Amino acid sequence: MTDTLIVTSKLGDTLDGLIWRELRAGPEVLQTVLDLNPGTADFGLFLPVGTSITLPRLVEKTVDTRNIIQLWS
């Protein structure tokens, strides 16, 4: 199983908002989070306060460090 992180929802949290706040990730992670948290979609738009949500730990993307060649200087 992948390495995971457990977070607790706050007042007004939506699942996608919580994913953005904790992982800085978008919809590409949503299905994984739903798979890790069966029944979460049944809560509706807002998560109940204090709900434990399991999130995957994401590998940081590496930044391309190649030299940039400009056509004009």
mmCIF file of N, CA and C in Angstrom:
data_model
loop_
_atom_site.group_PDB
_atom_site.id
_atom_site.type_symbol
_atom_site.label_atom_id
_atom_site.label_comp_id
_atom_site.label_asym_id
_atom_site.label_seq_id
_atom_site.Cartn_x
_atom_site.Cartn_y
_atom_site.Cartn_z
ATOM 1 N N MET A 1 0.832 -1.186 0.000
ATOM 2 C CA MET A 1 0.000 0.000 0.000
ATOM 3 C C MET A 1 0.882 1.257 0.000
ATOM 4 N N THR A 2 0.343 2.313 -0.544
ATOM 5 C CA THR A 2 1.114 3.551 -0.615
ATOM 6 C C THR A 2 1.224 4.195 0.754
ATOM 7 N N ASP A 3 2.192 5.032 0.904
ATOM 8 C CA ASP A 3 2.372 5.797 2.121
ATOM 9 C C ASP A 3 1.229 6.807 2.210
ATOM 10 N N THR A 4 0.616 6.926 3.378
ATOM 11 C CA THR A 4 -0.554 7.792 3.515
ATOM 12 C C THR A 4 -0.395 8.790 4.654
ATOM 13 N N LEU A 5 -1.286 9.762 4.645
ATOM 14 C CA LEU A 5 -1.346 10.829 5.631
ATOM 15 C C LEU A 5 -2.796 10.941 6.072
ATOM 16 N N ILE A 6 -3.061 11.019 7.368
ATOM 17 C CA ILE A 6 -4.438 11.159 7.865
ATOM 18 C C ILE A 6 -4.624 12.577 8.367
ATOM 19 N N VAL A 7 -5.666 13.244 7.840
ATOM 20 C CA VAL A 7 -5.994 14.615 8.237
ATOM 21 C C VAL A 7 -7.435 14.650 8.729
ATOM 22 N N THR A 8 -7.769 15.681 9.484
ATOM 23 C CA THR A 8 -9.107 15.846 10.032
ATOM 24 C C THR A 8 -9.765 17.054 9.385
ATOM 25 N N SER A 9 -11.016 16.869 8.956
ATOM 26 C CA SER A 9 -11.726 17.958 8.277
ATOM 27 C C SER A 9 -12.120 19.050 9.271
ATOM 28 N N LYS A 10 -12.175 20.273 8.735
ATOM 29 C CA LYS A 10 -12.564 21.445 9.513
ATOM 30 C C LYS A 10 -13.923 21.938 9.019
ATOM 31 N N LEU A 11 -14.496 22.882 9.705
ATOM 32 C CA LEU A 11 -15.787 23.442 9.329
ATOM 33 C C LEU A 11 -15.732 24.002 7.904
ATOM 34 N N GLY A 12 -16.643 23.575 7.057
ATOM 35 C CA GLY A 12 -16.731 24.076 5.701
ATOM 36 C C GLY A 12 -15.835 23.365 4.697
ATOM 37 N N ASP A 13 -15.120 22.326 5.116
ATOM 38 C CA ASP A 13 -14.238 21.607 4.200
ATOM 39 C C ASP A 13 -15.023 20.809 3.174
ATOM 40 N N THR A 14 -14.582 20.909 1.930
ATOM 41 C CA THR A 14 -15.024 19.998 0.885
ATOM 42 C C THR A 14 -13.861 19.059 0.633
ATOM 43 N N LEU A 15 -14.127 17.935 0.007
ATOM 44 C CA LEU A 15 -13.047 16.978 -0.224
ATOM 45 C C LEU A 15 -11.986 17.561 -1.154
ATOM 46 N N ASP A 16 -12.429 18.216 -2.228
ATOM 47 C CA ASP A 16 -11.429 18.786 -3.135
ATOM 48 C C ASP A 16 -10.672 19.941 -2.492
ATOM 49 N N GLY A 17 -11.320 20.709 -1.633
ATOM 50 C CA GLY A 17 -10.638 21.785 -0.907
ATOM 51 C C GLY A 17 -9.600 21.243 0.064
ATOM 52 N N LEU A 18 -9.946 20.156 0.727
ATOM 53 C CA LEU A 18 -9.015 19.522 1.664
ATOM 54 C C LEU A 18 -7.815 18.944 0.912
ATOM 55 N N ILE A 19 -8.060 18.352 -0.242
ATOM 56 C CA ILE A 19 -6.971 17.812 -1.061
ATOM 57 C C ILE A 19 -6.035 18.939 -1.493
ATOM 58 N N TRP A 20 -6.601 20.071 -1.895
ATOM 59 C CA TRP A 20 -5.769 21.199 -2.316
ATOM 60 C C TRP A 20 -4.964 21.755 -1.142
ATOM 61 N N ARG A 21 -5.632 21.938 0.006
ATOM 62 C CA ARG A 21 -4.957 22.521 1.169
ATOM 63 C C ARG A 21 -3.807 21.644 1.658
ATOM 64 N N GLU A 22 -4.019 20.354 1.700
ATOM 65 C CA GLU A 22 -3.023 19.453 2.275
ATOM 66 C C GLU A 22 -1.972 18.969 1.280
ATOM 67 N N LEU A 23 -2.362 18.774 0.018
ATOM 68 C CA LEU A 23 -1.447 18.182 -0.957
ATOM 69 C C LEU A 23 -1.059 19.113 -2.093
ATOM 70 N N ARG A 24 -1.769 20.245 -2.217
ATOM 71 C CA ARG A 24 -1.588 21.134 -3.369
ATOM 72 C C ARG A 24 -1.802 20.348 -4.665
ATOM 73 N N ALA A 25 -2.821 19.484 -4.646
ATOM 74 C CA ALA A 25 -3.145 18.652 -5.799
ATOM 75 C C ALA A 25 -4.580 18.923 -6.219
ATOM 76 N N GLY A 26 -4.895 18.540 -7.429
ATOM 77 C CA GLY A 26 -6.216 18.792 -7.973
ATOM 78 C C GLY A 26 -7.001 17.516 -8.202
ATOM 79 N N PRO A 27 -7.886 17.549 -9.196
ATOM 80 C CA PRO A 27 -8.796 16.439 -9.451
ATOM 81 C C PRO A 27 -8.107 15.121 -9.806
ATOM 82 N N GLU A 28 -6.851 15.180 -10.221
ATOM 83 C CA GLU A 28 -6.144 13.952 -10.578
ATOM 84 C C GLU A 28 -5.946 13.018 -9.387
ATOM 85 N N VAL A 29 -6.085 13.538 -8.170
ATOM 86 C CA VAL A 29 -5.891 12.737 -6.952
ATOM 87 C C VAL A 29 -7.223 12.308 -6.343
ATOM 88 N N LEU A 30 -8.311 12.899 -6.785
ATOM 89 C CA LEU A 30 -9.621 12.682 -6.161
ATOM 90 C C LEU A 30 -10.023 11.215 -6.121
ATOM 91 N N GLN A 31 -9.890 10.488 -7.222
ATOM 92 C CA GLN A 31 -10.307 9.085 -7.235
ATOM 93 C C GLN A 31 -9.490 8.247 -6.258
ATOM 94 N N THR A 32 -8.200 8.527 -6.142
ATOM 95 C CA THR A 32 -7.356 7.812 -5.183
ATOM 96 C C THR A 32 -7.839 8.055 -3.764
ATOM 97 N N VAL A 33 -8.188 9.323 -3.450
ATOM 98 C CA VAL A 33 -8.678 9.663 -2.110
ATOM 99 C C VAL A 33 -10.012 8.974 -1.841
ATOM 100 N N LEU A 34 -10.889 8.944 -2.820
ATOM 101 C CA LEU A 34 -12.174 8.253 -2.645
ATOM 102 C C LEU A 34 -11.968 6.753 -2.441
ATOM 103 N N ASP A 35 -10.997 6.168 -3.133
ATOM 104 C CA ASP A 35 -10.689 4.748 -2.946
ATOM 105 C C ASP A 35 -10.139 4.470 -1.557
ATOM 106 N N LEU A 36 -9.355 5.409 -1.014
ATOM 107 C CA LEU A 36 -8.789 5.241 0.330
ATOM 108 C C LEU A 36 -9.821 5.478 1.427
ATOM 109 N N ASN A 37 -10.921 6.161 1.093
ATOM 110 C CA ASN A 37 -11.938 6.525 2.083
ATOM 111 C C ASN A 37 -13.324 6.115 1.599
ATOM 112 N N PRO A 38 -13.642 4.806 1.630
ATOM 113 C CA PRO A 38 -14.948 4.353 1.154
ATOM 114 C C PRO A 38 -16.084 5.045 1.931
ATOM 115 N N GLY A 39 -17.116 5.451 1.201
ATOM 116 C CA GLY A 39 -18.271 6.089 1.823
ATOM 117 C C GLY A 39 -18.152 7.595 1.968
ATOM 118 N N THR A 40 -17.006 8.150 1.659
ATOM 119 C CA THR A 40 -16.805 9.596 1.804
ATOM 120 C C THR A 40 -17.723 10.379 0.879
ATOM 121 N N ALA A 41 -17.975 9.874 -0.306
ATOM 122 C CA ALA A 41 -18.839 10.576 -1.260
ATOM 123 C C ALA A 41 -20.270 10.687 -0.745
ATOM 124 N N ASP A 42 -20.666 9.821 0.175
ATOM 125 C CA ASP A 42 -22.023 9.845 0.735
ATOM 126 C C ASP A 42 -22.265 11.040 1.656
ATOM 127 N N PHE A 43 -21.205 11.722 2.082
ATOM 128 C CA PHE A 43 -21.356 12.880 2.968
ATOM 129 C C PHE A 43 -21.967 14.070 2.250
ATOM 130 N N GLY A 44 -21.860 14.126 0.952
ATOM 131 C CA GLY A 44 -22.357 15.276 0.210
ATOM 132 C C GLY A 44 -21.246 16.275 -0.024
ATOM 133 N N LEU A 45 -21.637 17.527 -0.270
ATOM 134 C CA LEU A 45 -20.662 18.559 -0.632
ATOM 135 C C LEU A 45 -19.667 18.842 0.491
ATOM 136 N N PHE A 46 -20.169 19.045 1.705
ATOM 137 C CA PHE A 46 -19.299 19.396 2.838
ATOM 138 C C PHE A 46 -19.049 18.183 3.718
ATOM 139 N N LEU A 47 -17.800 18.037 4.142
ATOM 140 C CA LEU A 47 -17.446 16.951 5.059
ATOM 141 C C LEU A 47 -17.884 17.318 6.470
ATOM 142 N N PRO A 48 -18.368 16.353 7.236
ATOM 143 C CA PRO A 48 -18.672 16.641 8.642
ATOM 144 C C PRO A 48 -17.389 17.046 9.388
ATOM 145 N N VAL A 49 -17.503 17.995 10.287
ATOM 146 C CA VAL A 49 -16.355 18.447 11.073
ATOM 147 C C VAL A 49 -15.787 17.273 11.860
ATOM 148 N N GLY A 50 -14.468 17.129 11.817
ATOM 149 C CA GLY A 50 -13.800 16.075 12.573
ATOM 150 C C GLY A 50 -13.694 14.749 11.852
ATOM 151 N N THR A 51 -14.059 14.702 10.582
ATOM 152 C CA THR A 51 -13.950 13.467 9.812
ATOM 153 C C THR A 51 -12.488 13.204 9.476
ATOM 154 N N SER A 52 -12.021 11.997 9.754
ATOM 155 C CA SER A 52 -10.647 11.616 9.403
ATOM 156 C C SER A 52 -10.609 11.192 7.945
ATOM 157 N N ILE A 53 -9.716 11.798 7.196
ATOM 158 C CA ILE A 53 -9.570 11.500 5.775
ATOM 159 C C ILE A 53 -8.142 11.036 5.530
ATOM 160 N N THR A 54 -8.008 9.900 4.869
ATOM 161 C CA THR A 54 -6.700 9.361 4.516
ATOM 162 C C THR A 54 -6.316 9.881 3.134
ATOM 163 N N LEU A 55 -5.164 10.495 3.050
ATOM 164 C CA LEU A 55 -4.660 11.053 1.796
ATOM 165 C C LEU A 55 -3.370 10.338 1.412
ATOM 166 N N PRO A 56 -3.119 10.184 0.110
ATOM 167 C CA PRO A 56 -1.850 9.595 -0.302
ATOM 168 C C PRO A 56 -0.736 10.621 -0.187
ATOM 169 N N ARG A 57 0.441 10.176 0.188
ATOM 170 C CA ARG A 57 1.595 11.075 0.160
ATOM 171 C C ARG A 57 2.098 11.096 -1.276
ATOM 172 N N LEU A 58 2.195 12.283 -1.827
ATOM 173 C CA LEU A 58 2.601 12.416 -3.213
ATOM 174 C C LEU A 58 4.092 12.656 -3.317
ATOM 175 N N VAL A 59 4.683 12.117 -4.351
ATOM 176 C CA VAL A 59 6.095 12.353 -4.636
ATOM 177 C C VAL A 59 6.196 13.721 -5.281
ATOM 178 N N GLU A 60 7.122 14.533 -4.787
ATOM 179 C CA GLU A 60 7.295 15.869 -5.348
ATOM 180 C C GLU A 60 7.813 15.771 -6.768
ATOM 181 N N LYS A 61 7.254 16.606 -7.612
ATOM 182 C CA LYS A 61 7.711 16.647 -8.994
ATOM 183 C C LYS A 61 9.034 17.394 -9.056
ATOM 184 N N THR A 62 9.946 16.872 -9.854
ATOM 185 C CA THR A 62 11.233 17.542 -9.999
ATOM 186 C C THR A 62 11.096 18.668 -11.025
ATOM 187 N N VAL A 63 11.831 19.698 -10.799
ATOM 188 C CA VAL A 63 11.805 20.851 -11.690
ATOM 189 C C VAL A 63 12.890 20.669 -12.738
ATOM 190 N N ASP A 64 12.539 20.933 -13.968
ATOM 191 C CA ASP A 64 13.503 20.827 -15.060
ATOM 192 C C ASP A 64 14.520 21.961 -14.908
ATOM 193 N N THR A 65 15.787 21.595 -14.768
ATOM 194 C CA THR A 65 16.824 22.600 -14.523
ATOM 195 C C THR A 65 17.727 22.824 -15.731
ATOM 196 N N ARG A 66 17.231 22.482 -16.910
ATOM 197 C CA ARG A 66 18.041 22.730 -18.109
ATOM 198 C C ARG A 66 18.212 24.227 -18.314
ATOM 199 N N ASN A 67 19.313 24.586 -18.954
ATOM 200 C CA ASN A 67 19.547 25.990 -19.270
ATOM 201 C C ASN A 67 18.550 26.451 -20.324
ATOM 202 N N ILE A 68 18.072 27.648 -20.177
ATOM 203 C CA ILE A 68 17.137 28.227 -21.137
ATOM 204 C C ILE A 68 17.921 29.009 -22.173
ATOM 205 N N ILE A 69 17.641 28.730 -23.418
ATOM 206 C CA ILE A 69 18.276 29.460 -24.520
ATOM 207 C C ILE A 69 17.270 30.477 -25.029
ATOM 208 N N GLN A 70 17.639 31.741 -24.991
ATOM 209 C CA GLN A 70 16.763 32.800 -25.476
ATOM 210 C C GLN A 70 17.178 33.198 -26.888
ATOM 211 N N LEU A 71 16.186 33.506 -27.704
ATOM 212 C CA LEU A 71 16.466 33.885 -29.077
ATOM 213 C C LEU A 71 17.026 35.288 -29.177
ATOM 214 N N TRP A 72 16.817 36.085 -28.156
ATOM 215 C CA TRP A 72 17.351 37.449 -28.126
ATOM 216 C C TRP A 72 17.893 37.728 -26.722
ATOM 217 N N SER A 73 18.856 38.588 -26.650
ATOM 218 C CA SER A 73 19.447 38.899 -25.347
ATOM 219 C C SER A 73 19.475 40.390 -25.123
#
